[in-house]
Amino acid sequence: MSVRQVLALERVLAGEPEVVAGADHLDRPVRWVHVAEAADVGVMLSGGEMGLTTGVLLAGGEDKQAAYIRPLHRAEAAAVVLGRGRAFPRPPEVMRRAAERGGLPLVGLHRPFPFAELTEEVQSRLVRRKYASVSLSETVRTALTALITAGAPLQALLDEIARHAGCPVVLTNLAHRVLATAGERSAVDDVLRDWERIARQAWGHRPGRSGTGAGSEGDGWIHAELGGRGERWGRLVLCGYRGDAATGRLLADRAAEALVLHRLLGGAAGSWEEQSAQSLPTDLAGGAVPARQLLPRARAAGLPVGRRTFVPLVVPGGESAALDRLLRLLGLPGLGAQLGDGHVAVLLSLAHDQDADALTAHFAARLRAEPGQRRTVVAAAGSRTWDDVPAGLREARHVADALAGSARALDLPAVVRLKDVHLRGLVRLLRDDPHVQSFAERELDGLLGGADAELLNVLRTYLATGRNKSRTAQLHHVSRPALYRRLEAIQTRLGVDLDDFEQAASVHIALLAHDAQQP
């Protein structure tokens, strides 16, 4: 608690306290309350104590009164409270002047007041706050350690820190570039909107492990330096922490310890800058965070974002490292990231006067020319503004999903767009609709048993080849009579005539919907 907070307590207000000296130093922290009647009490203090005295032993002369204040100042006491009544009707002038010179708050009580009540009130509050801080510290440490042990990503740790802090959390590198954020989205947006100015004014390049910025501790901007093995890596910032400043610093320190451990254990996972760049396309594709909030991370990753055109791409079965190398080789500004379904998302950043379609085609052609990439296709959305990038990545991902298992994939151009996937794309888009799932089950019911997998494969090939019996027999290495028998069995099981276009089309759509549900 600060001296100001102690004086504002209801029990203390009953004594009608008046600050007669050191009014500019009322934000000093009070570590403890100590009855200080001895003249040489300064030697008994270790700093941060609020001394309480009736002044009974000081009534003998001004020398004693001045000598009482000086050691308290040297011991860095928080304040002195002088009770009224037994010794002085008001604080002696010599004490007031000595306290003012030393910047030591001197408080006089205008009404008789039992020091025991003040001591009890303040000590109990200090103990409760200390216990709460220790409890929070252990809770945060336990939660973050559990996440690290489970192999959680960096973002999961930041989300947990923001949950305990109740304010936006920002992770930066040493150049104050934002690597990751966590917290309530609108609050994070407010912080990032003017981040560069805040970073320049609030932190600069000051030494020290932790501290406060953005003007003052009361603003709740608390940061902790991140580093280990003799070097610093970055900074964790609690933006607008509303709790007690000491608790905020403790929380920031515990969070910093966990982040340093996470980075050290990550080892081969790469630097936070690399991880941030790798996860940016994934976060954009997910759409959970508005694209404008990810702009600082894009700049930190070295992606040009001012006056640019963006081309979202998805490469099925690609490798992000190989695609990054190809981007560097071609001199194309862009980022690649592995998606959870085995695809790789790539985001190209092009100048407005560059031909986006031609450069995308060139990238896809060079990718196909790479060893082992002859069959690779690139699913592409049209060029977008930054705010439209998430929708573009989802579109490209949808195209890539529609290509999965397609017999036509080998015949497609190197760059595939939404218009190229036709019916298969529509079915993939609607695959989670219960009506579509029910339709597929109903149409294919006679062939969905485990023993009928071969007939289902024959049906799939027959329909994919445009009902070409010769081609189907060739692909399945069977004679035409053998194929005819299998087609007859399929028609009998399904109760359809595959020579009828409408019935064949219905079965084909059902099969596409069924395949879209498979891993």
PDB file of C-alpha atoms in Angstrom, residues 29 57 63 81 117-118 247 318 337 349 369 384 409 475 480 499:
ATOM      1  CA  PRO A  29       5.021   2.155  -0.618  1.00  0.00           C
ATOM      2  CA  LEU A  57       9.958  11.355  24.361  1.00  0.00           C
ATOM      3  CA  ASP A  63      17.168  19.261  18.978  1.00  0.00           C
ATOM      4  CA  VAL A  81       2.414   9.734  11.886  1.00  0.00           C
ATOM      5  CA  GLU A 117      -6.345   0.064  15.249  1.00  0.00           C
ATOM      6  CA  LEU A 118      -4.141   1.599  12.562  1.00  0.00           C
ATOM      7  CA  THR A 247       1.349  -7.537  -8.129  1.00  0.00           C
ATOM      8  CA  GLY A 318       3.845 -28.915 -49.671  1.00  0.00           C
ATOM      9  CA  ALA A 337       3.238 -21.628 -43.116  1.00  0.00           C
ATOM     10  CA  SER A 349       3.004  -9.405 -51.332  1.00  0.00           C
ATOM     11  CA  ALA A 369       9.932 -27.984 -61.930  1.00  0.00           C
ATOM     12  CA  ARG A 384      -6.740  -9.019 -52.379  1.00  0.00           C
ATOM     13  CA  ALA A 409      -5.790 -33.363 -60.396  1.00  0.00           C
ATOM     14  CA  LEU A 475      -7.275 -48.764 -64.585  1.00  0.00           C
ATOM     15  CA  ARG A 480     -14.368 -55.845 -69.872  1.00  0.00           C
ATOM     16  CA  ASP A 499     -26.820 -45.546 -68.116  1.00  0.00           C
TER      17      ASP A 499
END
